[in-house]
Amino acid sequence: MFQKILIANRGEIAVRVIKTARQMGIATVAVYSDADRDARHVRMADQAVHIGPSAASESYLNGDRIIAAAQETGAEAIHPGYGFLSENPDFVEKVEAAGLVFIGPSSQAIRAMGLKDAAKRLMEKAGVPVVPGYHGDTQALVALASKANEIGYPVLIKARAGGGGKGMRLVADPDAFPDALAAAQREAKAAFGDERVLVEKYIETPRHIEVQVFGDKHGNAVHLFERDCSAQRRHQKVIEEAPAPGMDALTREAMTDAAVKAAKAISYSGAGTIEFIVDASEGLRPDRFWFMEMNTRLQVEHPVTEMITGIDLVEWQLRVAAGEPLPRTQDEIAAHGHAVEARLYAEDATRDFLPATGTLHHLKFPEHVDGARLRVDAGVSEGDAITPFYDPMIAKLIVHAPTREEALEGLTNALERTEVAGSTVNLGFLTRLLRDDDFAAGRLETGLIARKQEALTTVAPLRDRHLAVAVAATSGTATGADASDPFSAISGYGHFGPLVHRRTLVDGEDAVEARVTAQGDGALSIRLGDDEAARPIIVRRDDPTRIARWPGHVTVFEGADALTLKVPDRLQAADESAGGDRLSAPMPGLVKVVRAAVNDTVKKGQPLLVLEAMKMEHTITAPHDGVVAEIATEGAQVNDGAMLVRFQDAD
Ligand code: ADP
Ligand code: ADP
Ligand code: MG
């Protein structure tokens, strides 16, 4: 076995790999960019090497620098995690040429599966069912559009080099094809440096079911059952589980056989996943699944498989890479109970899951849940930042219980006790999804989230009681150490009689006015609004409402939802009112396309520009009819909050 390995990744997966390596007595080397100088994976590893600036292209994607770091530190092998260089065959070859071991499959296997079009051709030959579509070389609009007509709408355009749901467009009819193609190609080029696409039949009532496979260097290959990853937004998984709800023995046998056949067709070694798209319109059937792609790496959702099989997949990866045979035969691999994983993302579900950034000023996970096993895989600690440079995933919560019902209940409970402040997160959305009737009953399909998006992303407004608690929490002196205990700060004035303090908080666009009076018993009496006769709300020191105070803000937790109020800084107030009628960048990014010019009259909902951020394209549309006074320039790199469009004053 290796003495020391380097982990060519960051965040949650780097932390995950370090944990197993440590258990096996293997020393670890982390690599990090400027933005990750103090990141959790850096703090955890035995050694850490700085590899470059924050942009992934200059750090986590800089293969030569990473290989040099392994050589400098005496690491014998490199674990790529997922994303970044994990599926890059050129990198594998360079690692091997440097005399190091790549903890993953051979470059040939990655190459065979790396491009979705070639992989599909290969799988067809191996006798694995493949989604009907066009996987050829022609890329001209007219030719692809005619292929789409032959396939029959709806069709899906996919980047052949795609991953993470990027560079993919669902097209409902021929009219929408040209624009969708252009957008898919642009996104594919930006994210993967390869604009080529394939077109395939969009399977209706689709479910995403994948099979975990494992091979070794001695010609053995096994499967570790399936995972259902149908809960997706923007073709990206958010909740995954194993086993797949409604799976019967015959369908499981057909799917796992096809998966092992696919792995054997490329003499696969290491951990891999065969993803199938399933037509679930009439339940699961042995003849209603098709090969979609193979991910030649560990998968984000691998913990659900670990929970039901009791196998540590990273340990198996290390053993196989070191040349050992698979630790178990197919007969020795069994599944028990049900496991569910939820991905906690910094993103705003109410704004179409727009990725968010921010510093996690407050971050708390529960230690355990009743009647189930809880595992939290986090890449960050309190105080760490979610930057625009990398994937906005914060952590994964995984629960294992005897039944699906208990696992869902345990996970909901764990999410409701998780607290994050400092960035917008998807916790509330996740619990609403777990409680959804169809989801809870196992009636899964990949369109479920989009279909119910409104209900799944509607957050109940703050109740007066919460506002009062927020006001109480911010009623101390605004600065200095006293701020941590507003109660003592305010009651200090109590000697001079019942002083009334005015307090203003900002809830979105609305100002929340309050009058605060300290009571003799140390509680605060709070009247909301201007009404002198408003019934006071009494907030005691031991009020059970969960809140977090962080610079300039206070967050109130209610179930899994977090409602954040701004605590205005009086000096800044004047500045903000001068804002005017403008659209600002919701996050740092690149102005990719500008669709309107100064003096243009635009209609509400009309696309004005495309902002590329976190490798995705976000179309910024006009919030109302108006005339453009100023607009950002194409190609400009903008910061969070930068002005993108200003409208002329109406009248
Ligand atoms: P896919 O979406 O490709 O089928 P997964 O759902 O397992 O597979 O997601 C893999 C994705 O995770 C990558 O495509 C990448 O966008 C993202 N990723 C890469 N590195 C990290 C990381 N360190 N932490 C979290 N996510 C990452
Ligand atoms: P990526 O590499 O980005 O993960 P995939 O090919 O695995 O791309 O597709 C991602 C998701 O898109 C799938 O999980 C599924 O929800 C959806 N999808 C892909 N192909 C089809 C299809 N032919 N019909 C319906 N949905 C599909
Ligand atoms: Mg996929």
XYZ file of C-alpha atoms and ligand atoms in Angstrom:
706
model
C 0.000 0.000 0.000
C 1.029 3.607 -0.563
C 2.784 5.517 2.221
C 1.689 8.935 1.011
C -0.839 10.238 -1.529
C -1.653 13.649 -2.937
C -5.271 14.753 -3.376
C -5.712 16.865 -6.497
C -8.995 18.420 -5.410
C -10.591 20.621 -2.804
C -13.627 20.926 -0.577
C -15.801 18.094 0.531
C -14.229 15.348 -1.594
C -10.662 16.227 -0.576
C -11.726 16.042 3.072
C -13.509 12.739 2.382
C -10.410 11.137 0.829
C -8.144 12.362 3.638
C -10.394 10.643 6.204
C -10.030 7.186 4.660
C -6.330 7.621 3.934
C -5.789 8.514 7.572
C -7.664 5.397 8.749
C -5.429 3.297 6.515
C -2.281 4.938 7.881
C -1.514 6.725 4.612
C -0.086 10.258 4.820
C -1.853 12.961 2.779
C -0.782 15.992 0.785
C -3.371 18.666 -0.034
C -3.031 21.221 -2.820
C -4.627 24.653 -2.703
C -5.203 27.855 -4.627
C -5.061 31.417 -3.307
C -8.771 31.355 -2.456
C -8.306 28.134 -0.462
C -5.297 29.190 1.598
C -7.139 28.452 4.857
C -9.596 25.886 3.534
C -10.626 22.869 5.572
C -8.892 20.309 3.343
C -5.636 22.260 3.732
C -5.965 22.337 7.506
C -6.744 18.619 7.623
C -4.013 17.182 5.425
C -0.588 16.243 6.782
C 1.048 18.566 4.261
C -0.225 21.180 1.829
C 1.234 22.732 -1.303
C 0.157 26.022 -2.841
C -0.408 25.489 -6.573
C -1.552 28.848 -7.914
C -4.168 31.589 -8.198
C -7.853 31.138 -7.417
C -9.065 30.441 -10.957
C -9.338 26.653 -11.312
C -7.649 26.828 -14.715
C -4.515 28.102 -12.985
C -4.610 25.842 -9.945
C -6.761 22.706 -9.637
C -6.616 22.205 -13.395
C -2.877 22.808 -13.619
C -1.791 19.186 -13.974
C 1.930 19.896 -14.317
C 1.995 21.928 -11.130
C 0.102 19.220 -9.262
C 2.451 16.480 -10.471
C 5.430 18.607 -9.405
C 3.828 19.006 -5.967
C 3.523 15.217 -5.666
C 7.171 14.782 -6.590
C 8.357 17.512 -4.223
C 6.521 15.943 -1.290
C 7.308 12.327 -2.101
C 3.692 11.286 -2.694
C 3.466 8.047 -4.675
C -0.063 8.367 -6.000
C -2.635 11.039 -6.894
C -6.326 10.869 -6.030
C -8.248 13.179 -8.374
C -11.570 13.356 -6.479
C -14.345 14.339 -8.900
C -14.612 17.229 -11.308
C -11.360 19.015 -12.191
C -8.785 16.536 -13.577
C -10.602 13.355 -12.574
C -11.693 12.461 -16.094
C -8.792 13.902 -18.028
C -6.873 11.107 -19.827
C -3.923 13.378 -20.703
C -3.430 14.073 -17.022
C -3.471 10.346 -16.248
C -0.752 9.777 -18.828
C 1.386 12.581 -17.423
C 0.978 11.202 -13.898
C 2.117 7.781 -15.070
C 4.980 9.218 -17.127
C 6.187 10.923 -13.942
C 6.378 7.519 -12.259
C 3.307 8.109 -10.089
C 0.084 6.119 -9.744
C -3.245 7.637 -10.774
C -5.948 6.493 -8.351
C -8.558 5.803 -10.981
C -9.024 4.013 -14.272
C -6.572 3.834 -17.175
C -6.345 6.699 -19.631
C -7.746 4.365 -22.317
C -10.866 3.654 -20.260
C -11.409 7.347 -19.564
C -10.919 8.175 -23.223
C -13.369 5.503 -24.292
C -16.063 6.969 -22.049
C -14.973 10.606 -21.975
C -16.967 11.836 -24.902
C -20.624 10.957 -24.716
C -20.927 10.406 -28.477
C -18.053 7.913 -28.766
C -19.104 6.193 -25.531
C -22.581 5.640 -26.924
C -21.209 4.135 -30.110
C -18.997 1.828 -28.049
C -21.835 0.742 -25.760
C -24.072 -0.010 -28.733
C -21.399 -2.405 -29.942
C -21.081 -4.010 -26.509
C -24.819 -4.745 -26.526
C -25.786 -2.194 -23.863
C -29.091 -0.382 -24.617
C -28.447 3.250 -25.659
C -30.815 6.271 -25.940
C -31.889 6.752 -29.573
C -30.210 9.801 -31.051
C -27.532 11.280 -33.256
C -23.980 10.743 -31.977
C -22.120 11.522 -35.205
C -19.574 14.106 -36.294
C -21.695 16.604 -38.214
C -22.211 19.815 -36.242
C -23.906 22.133 -38.728
C -27.204 23.654 -37.590
C -29.197 22.482 -40.602
C -27.934 18.916 -40.342
C -28.490 18.693 -36.580
C -31.951 20.223 -36.895
C -32.896 17.615 -39.466
C -31.549 14.848 -37.218
C -33.720 16.272 -34.441
C -36.748 16.028 -36.737
C -35.912 12.392 -37.488
C -35.501 11.571 -33.792
C -38.764 13.368 -33.012
C -39.354 16.163 -30.501
C -38.791 16.725 -27.657
C -35.059 16.268 -28.002
C -32.129 16.959 -25.755
C -28.993 18.696 -27.008
C -25.969 17.671 -24.960
C -22.341 18.715 -24.926
C -20.429 15.577 -25.864
C -17.776 16.601 -23.327
C -20.473 17.566 -20.815
C -20.767 16.991 -17.096
C -22.634 18.426 -14.158
C -25.666 19.123 -16.347
C -23.852 21.887 -18.190
C -24.166 22.465 -21.915
C -27.520 20.736 -22.056
C -30.782 22.054 -23.550
C -34.205 20.456 -23.743
C -35.891 21.479 -26.989
C -39.651 21.154 -27.287
C -40.128 22.046 -30.958
C -38.175 22.862 -34.136
C -38.591 26.657 -33.718
C -36.611 26.622 -30.509
C -33.814 24.463 -31.921
C -31.422 27.127 -33.346
C -31.300 29.236 -30.162
C -31.006 26.187 -27.932
C -28.174 24.825 -30.058
C -26.273 28.118 -29.916
C -26.695 28.326 -26.133
C -25.627 24.703 -25.603
C -22.566 25.193 -27.794
C -21.589 28.416 -26.034
C -21.956 26.879 -22.596
C -20.087 23.731 -23.707
C -17.237 25.778 -25.103
C -16.964 27.844 -21.913
C -17.174 24.922 -19.520
C -15.325 22.186 -21.422
C -13.428 23.917 -24.223
C -15.316 21.675 -26.684
C -18.450 22.946 -28.368
C -19.498 19.717 -30.071
C -22.893 18.345 -29.182
C -25.068 15.318 -29.705
C -28.820 15.196 -30.037
C -30.929 12.504 -28.458
C -34.514 11.557 -27.788
C -35.836 13.132 -24.617
C -37.261 10.282 -22.596
C -40.593 11.289 -21.055
C -41.335 10.546 -17.386
C -37.595 9.969 -17.029
C -35.844 8.603 -14.008
C -32.097 8.706 -13.536
C -30.905 5.411 -12.108
C -27.212 4.606 -12.035
C -25.178 1.582 -11.079
C -21.975 1.745 -9.056
C -19.353 -0.520 -10.590
C -15.869 -1.450 -9.478
C -13.105 -3.165 -11.409
C -9.546 -4.174 -10.593
C -6.353 -4.689 -12.565
C -6.893 -8.470 -12.594
C -9.944 -8.461 -14.847
C -12.606 -8.588 -12.108
C -15.647 -6.323 -12.155
C -18.595 -6.135 -9.768
C -21.533 -3.846 -9.139
C -22.586 -2.311 -5.823
C -26.280 -1.908 -6.638
C -28.065 1.126 -7.933
C -28.722 4.701 -6.864
C -31.713 6.782 -7.841
C -30.743 10.372 -8.696
C -33.978 11.549 -10.279
C -34.384 14.553 -7.982
C -32.663 17.144 -10.143
C -32.739 20.847 -10.843
C -31.036 22.086 -14.019
C -30.173 18.431 -14.782
C -28.095 18.400 -11.602
C -28.729 16.008 -8.754
C -29.845 17.339 -5.375
C -31.134 14.246 -3.548
C -29.887 10.734 -4.200
C -30.857 7.451 -2.650
C -30.188 3.734 -2.664
C -31.852 1.430 -3.422
C -34.062 2.966 -6.134
C -37.704 3.133 -4.982
C -39.855 0.534 -6.728
C -36.887 -1.486 -8.007
C -37.794 -5.130 -8.656
C -35.421 -8.087 -8.869
C -35.707 -8.521 -12.656
C -35.048 -4.887 -13.532
C -32.191 -4.726 -11.057
C -30.625 -7.792 -12.611
C -30.972 -6.357 -16.120
C -29.487 -2.998 -15.123
C -26.613 -4.295 -13.024
C -25.761 -6.894 -15.719
C -25.658 -4.158 -18.375
C -23.474 -2.013 -16.103
C -20.953 -4.784 -15.431
C -20.929 -5.578 -19.163
C -20.150 -1.905 -19.898
C -17.293 -1.898 -17.350
C -15.850 -5.122 -18.743
C -16.060 -3.805 -22.312
C -13.355 -1.290 -21.404
C -11.407 -3.438 -18.895
C -12.368 -0.951 -16.237
C -10.414 -0.664 -13.017
C -11.387 1.472 -10.033
C -14.715 3.095 -9.102
C -17.107 4.035 -11.875
C -20.759 4.752 -12.450
C -22.941 3.712 -15.339
C -25.789 6.196 -15.655
C -29.053 5.047 -17.185
C -32.077 7.029 -18.202
C -35.246 5.119 -17.403
C -38.731 5.468 -18.842
C -40.796 5.234 -15.664
C -44.191 5.940 -17.231
C -45.274 2.402 -16.318
C -43.035 1.659 -13.360
C -39.577 0.119 -13.653
C -39.194 -2.505 -16.366
C -36.228 -4.611 -17.522
C -36.541 -3.244 -21.081
C -37.087 0.445 -20.334
C -33.619 1.731 -19.467
C -30.857 3.082 -21.684
C -27.178 3.906 -21.198
C -26.625 7.646 -20.849
C -22.972 7.972 -19.884
C -20.277 6.520 -17.695
C -18.587 8.632 -15.036
C -15.089 7.211 -14.738
C -14.496 8.413 -11.195
C -15.977 8.463 -7.737
C -19.391 10.120 -7.704
C -20.619 12.901 -5.403
C -23.402 10.589 -4.251
C -21.180 7.568 -3.452
C -21.953 7.744 0.304
C -25.449 6.263 -0.140
C -23.839 3.164 -1.624
C -21.335 3.062 1.233
C -24.168 3.265 3.756
C -26.197 0.359 2.333
C -23.209 -1.924 1.597
C -20.937 -1.014 4.496
C -18.065 -0.711 1.999
C -15.661 2.249 1.992
C -15.329 3.051 -1.708
C -12.264 5.235 -1.246
C -10.524 2.356 0.531
C -11.360 0.118 -2.436
C -10.021 2.773 -4.815
C -6.723 2.879 -2.942
C -6.416 -0.922 -2.811
C -7.211 -1.360 -6.496
C -4.807 1.420 -7.499
C -2.087 -0.271 -5.448
C -2.643 -3.443 -7.473
C -4.697 -5.485 -4.997
C -7.653 -7.515 -6.263
C -11.188 -6.371 -5.371
C -11.676 -7.034 -1.636
C -14.969 -8.885 -2.253
C -16.638 -10.982 -4.920
C -20.142 -10.205 -6.187
C -21.665 -12.826 -3.851
C -20.076 -11.162 -0.849
C -21.658 -7.763 -1.535
C -25.057 -7.236 0.053
C -27.289 -4.238 0.638
C -29.133 -3.375 3.840
C -31.713 -0.710 4.550
C -32.132 2.571 2.738
C -29.830 5.591 2.447
C -30.615 9.120 1.267
C -28.260 11.997 0.587
C -29.109 15.685 0.266
C -26.680 18.150 -1.261
C -26.509 21.393 0.648
C -25.733 24.111 -1.891
C -25.098 27.828 -1.620
C -27.833 28.808 -4.030
C -31.083 30.718 -4.135
C -33.943 28.330 -4.875
C -36.342 31.279 -5.192
C -34.247 32.696 -8.043
C -34.180 29.557 -10.149
C -31.366 28.028 -8.082
C -28.925 30.781 -8.871
C -25.567 29.916 -7.280
C -24.697 32.097 -4.286
C -21.472 33.100 -2.613
C -20.655 34.413 0.849
C -18.846 33.740 4.075
C -20.405 31.070 6.268
C -20.430 33.184 9.412
C -22.597 30.618 11.140
C -22.582 26.891 10.303
C -24.023 24.180 12.502
C -24.848 20.544 11.720
C -26.710 18.161 14.030
C -24.613 15.436 15.625
C -27.135 12.630 15.154
C -30.762 11.833 14.397
C -33.069 9.445 16.235
C -33.558 5.988 14.764
C -31.088 6.444 11.906
C -27.421 6.889 11.145
C -26.364 10.405 10.096
C -23.211 11.223 8.150
C -22.204 14.772 7.279
C -19.567 15.233 4.572
C -18.598 18.893 4.624
C -15.889 20.722 2.768
C -16.025 23.812 4.898
C -16.069 24.936 8.502
C -17.718 27.950 10.091
C -16.037 31.112 8.856
C -15.030 29.633 5.486
C -16.140 31.342 2.280
C -18.078 30.061 -0.713
C -16.317 31.817 -3.574
C -17.409 32.209 -7.184
C -14.420 30.183 -8.327
C -15.652 26.683 -7.555
C -18.694 24.485 -7.166
C -21.076 26.023 -4.585
C -21.703 22.757 -2.737
C -21.253 23.228 1.021
C -21.881 19.746 2.358
C -23.802 16.527 1.985
C -26.053 15.065 4.672
C -26.586 11.329 4.395
C -28.978 9.261 6.477
C -29.258 5.470 6.651
C -32.241 3.708 8.210
C -34.019 0.351 7.931
C -36.714 1.740 5.598
C -37.032 4.572 3.052
C -39.695 6.241 5.152
C -37.442 6.351 8.191
C -34.473 7.523 6.139
C -36.482 10.417 4.644
C -37.780 11.361 8.057
C -34.293 11.280 9.552
C -32.878 13.405 6.757
C -35.684 15.970 7.021
C -35.046 16.175 10.716
C -31.291 16.608 10.205
C -31.813 19.379 7.640
C -34.186 21.198 9.967
C -31.525 21.276 12.622
C -28.808 22.485 10.261
C -28.084 26.207 10.469
C -26.268 28.280 7.878
C -25.986 32.058 7.833
C -23.900 34.240 5.572
C -24.988 32.784 2.263
C -28.313 31.757 0.779
C -28.704 27.974 0.897
C -31.167 25.362 -0.322
C -32.061 23.807 3.058
C -35.718 24.841 3.039
C -36.124 23.699 -0.535
C -34.654 20.284 0.314
C -37.073 19.682 3.170
C -40.053 20.748 1.072
C -38.911 18.285 -1.581
C -38.489 15.474 0.964
C -42.035 16.147 2.186
C -43.562 16.385 -1.270
C -46.347 13.783 -1.721
C -44.929 12.331 -4.934
C -41.364 12.281 -3.685
C -42.346 10.737 -0.357
C -44.365 8.048 -2.158
C -41.408 7.228 -4.412
C -43.126 8.555 -7.550
C -39.885 10.011 -8.849
C -39.034 11.562 -12.197
C -36.435 14.113 -13.205
C -39.073 16.753 -14.021
C -40.631 16.694 -10.556
C -38.742 19.697 -9.196
C -39.375 21.888 -12.237
C -43.065 20.965 -12.224
C -43.501 21.868 -8.565
C -40.882 24.584 -8.388
C -43.288 27.257 -7.177
C -44.475 25.271 -4.179
C -41.021 23.897 -3.395
C -39.440 27.330 -3.310
C -42.081 29.350 -1.506
C -40.837 30.412 1.897
C -43.374 31.401 4.537
C -42.947 35.084 5.484
C -41.418 36.001 8.808
C -43.895 36.031 11.637
C -44.055 38.993 14.041
C -42.615 36.873 16.796
C -39.498 36.212 14.636
C -39.170 39.863 13.752
C -39.350 40.741 17.425
C -36.632 38.219 18.274
C -34.481 39.616 15.463
C -35.029 43.132 16.766
C -34.124 42.010 20.285
C -30.965 40.359 19.042
C -29.832 43.562 17.398
C -30.891 46.013 20.035
C -27.571 46.376 21.785
C -25.071 49.062 21.036
C -24.215 48.675 17.387
C -20.501 48.315 17.932
C -18.071 46.891 20.426
C -18.152 43.859 22.660
C -21.564 44.780 24.119
C -23.200 43.889 20.824
C -23.044 40.222 21.761
C -25.426 40.760 24.640
C -28.120 43.212 23.648
C -30.048 42.521 26.804
C -27.436 43.852 29.178
C -26.708 46.741 26.851
C -30.285 47.900 26.828
C -31.199 47.162 30.415
C -28.239 49.306 31.407
C -30.348 52.299 30.507
C -33.168 50.952 32.632
C -31.990 52.928 35.664
C -33.159 56.105 33.986
C -36.719 54.854 33.480
C -38.409 52.967 30.672
C -36.394 54.310 27.752
C -37.777 53.497 24.325
C -35.236 52.647 21.666
C -36.145 52.828 18.005
C -34.768 50.128 15.828
C -35.005 49.526 12.073
C -34.243 46.272 10.320
C -34.536 45.637 6.604
C -36.456 42.610 5.336
C -35.763 42.478 1.593
C -37.186 45.766 0.344
C -39.190 46.493 3.468
C -38.124 48.407 6.523
C -39.206 46.863 9.800
C -39.637 49.591 12.430
C -39.692 48.649 16.072
C -39.728 50.249 19.483
C -37.876 48.406 22.195
C -38.317 48.820 25.941
C -36.321 46.977 28.557
C -38.427 45.336 31.236
C -37.397 45.044 34.850
C -37.005 41.247 34.602
C -34.395 41.480 31.835
C -36.849 40.740 29.031
C -37.435 43.158 26.160
C -40.814 44.480 25.175
C -41.043 45.082 21.446
C -43.712 46.931 19.475
C -43.590 46.514 15.722
C -44.708 49.251 13.318
C -45.921 52.762 14.070
C -49.107 51.875 15.877
C -48.736 53.176 19.446
C -51.409 50.717 20.535
C -49.684 47.668 18.997
C -49.583 44.799 21.441
C -45.997 44.411 22.664
C -44.196 41.147 22.067
C -42.119 40.080 25.047
C -38.776 38.480 24.204
C -36.927 36.792 27.036
C -33.243 36.066 27.240
C -33.967 32.318 26.959
C -36.236 32.639 23.931
C -35.968 29.307 22.054
C -35.986 30.862 18.575
C -32.748 29.987 16.832
C -30.927 33.020 15.500
C -27.471 33.945 14.290
C -25.990 37.406 14.387
C -23.347 38.144 11.741
C -21.802 41.346 10.380
C -24.583 43.671 9.269
C -27.263 40.974 9.520
C -29.362 38.784 11.712
C -30.709 35.390 10.594
C -33.753 33.724 12.130
C -34.097 29.957 11.646
C -37.556 28.461 11.246
C -37.596 24.765 10.370
C -35.031 24.435 7.601
C -35.675 27.967 6.346
C -33.464 30.854 7.295
C -34.766 34.385 7.075
C -32.147 37.063 7.042
C -32.666 40.714 7.924
C -30.212 43.490 7.321
C -29.179 45.582 10.249
C -28.652 48.917 8.546
C -25.550 50.874 9.208
C -26.785 54.449 9.565
C -23.829 55.820 7.629
C -24.641 53.715 4.592
C -28.333 54.503 4.507
C -28.021 57.703 2.498
C -25.940 55.965 -0.107
C -28.411 53.204 -0.842
C -31.405 55.416 -1.486
C -29.507 56.964 -4.395
C -29.515 53.536 -6.137
C -32.186 54.362 -8.717
C -33.652 52.052 -11.306
C -30.929 49.575 -12.092
C -30.107 45.874 -12.371
C -26.998 44.674 -10.584
C -24.958 41.525 -11.043
C -26.321 38.868 -8.664
C -22.821 37.360 -8.461
C -19.398 37.971 -9.936
C -19.162 36.879 -13.556
C -18.493 37.594 -17.174
C -20.855 39.568 -19.409
C -21.064 37.020 -22.186
C -23.671 38.481 -24.524
C -25.327 41.897 -24.607
C -28.726 41.918 -26.301
C -29.824 45.544 -25.876
C -28.284 48.949 -26.501
C -28.547 52.372 -24.904
C -31.852 54.087 -25.784
C -33.535 50.775 -26.679
C -37.115 50.451 -25.543
C -37.444 47.071 -23.876
C -40.397 45.007 -22.709
C -40.775 43.301 -19.350
C -39.147 39.854 -19.524
C -37.031 40.664 -22.574
C -33.505 39.206 -22.334
C -31.004 42.062 -21.901
C -27.763 40.223 -21.379
C -26.230 36.891 -20.514
C -23.998 36.694 -17.481
C -21.693 33.728 -17.237
C -20.906 32.785 -13.683
C -19.880 29.517 -12.100
C -19.632 28.051 -15.595
C -23.338 28.528 -16.241
C -25.163 31.092 -18.284
C -27.716 33.297 -16.554
C -30.003 35.402 -18.705
C -30.778 38.775 -17.187
C -34.211 40.005 -18.295
C -35.947 43.370 -18.017
C -37.948 43.588 -14.759
C -40.427 46.002 -16.407
C -40.967 47.935 -19.630
C -38.505 50.768 -19.995
C -35.754 52.510 -21.902
C -32.126 51.484 -21.429
C -29.943 54.354 -20.176
C -26.757 52.359 -19.564
C -25.752 48.738 -20.147
C -22.618 46.707 -19.383
C -20.171 45.967 -22.192
C -19.794 42.536 -23.696
C -16.740 40.736 -22.354
C -16.648 42.733 -19.128
C -15.768 40.925 -15.903
C -18.138 42.224 -13.224
C -18.211 42.001 -9.466
C -21.115 41.014 -7.275
C -23.485 44.007 -7.152
C -21.952 45.789 -10.139
C -24.430 47.718 -12.298
C -25.433 45.756 -15.402
C -28.310 47.863 -16.710
C -29.748 51.263 -15.738
C -33.127 52.391 -17.022
C -34.099 55.924 -17.936
C -36.459 57.564 -15.462
C -40.065 56.920 -16.396
C -42.249 59.960 -17.295
P -22.501 14.274 -13.006
O -23.321 15.471 -12.726
O -21.320 14.548 -13.878
O -23.293 13.108 -13.472
P -22.021 14.263 -10.147
O -23.410 14.581 -9.846
O -21.328 13.214 -9.368
O -21.862 13.797 -11.652
O -21.234 15.657 -10.044
C -19.905 15.854 -10.385
C -19.705 17.331 -10.449
O -19.252 17.833 -9.197
C -18.651 17.772 -11.382
O -19.079 17.808 -12.692
C -18.314 19.167 -10.857
O -19.132 20.180 -11.406
C -18.638 19.078 -9.384
N -17.423 19.177 -8.546
C -16.152 19.115 -8.939
N -15.315 19.225 -7.939
C -16.050 19.377 -6.834
C -15.747 19.528 -5.448
N -14.510 19.522 -4.996
N -16.757 19.641 -4.588
C -18.013 19.614 -5.021
N -18.357 19.457 -6.307
C -17.401 19.348 -7.220
P -24.012 15.092 -17.318
O -22.714 14.606 -17.833
O -24.122 16.557 -17.369
O -24.332 14.482 -16.010
P -26.007 13.296 -18.452
O -25.988 12.777 -19.840
O -25.633 12.331 -17.393
O -25.100 14.577 -18.394
O -27.449 13.869 -18.158
C -27.738 14.612 -16.999
C -29.238 14.530 -16.671
O -30.042 14.989 -17.774
C -29.740 13.133 -16.407
O -29.537 12.764 -15.079
C -31.208 13.244 -16.763
O -31.938 13.850 -15.733
C -31.218 14.204 -17.908
N -31.191 13.484 -19.195
C -30.096 13.138 -19.872
N -30.413 12.495 -21.015
C -31.751 12.438 -21.059
C -32.694 11.913 -22.018
N -32.312 11.350 -23.142
N -34.015 12.025 -21.740
C -34.425 12.615 -20.597
N -33.596 13.147 -19.690
C -32.270 13.055 -19.889
Mg -24.415 12.495 -15.737
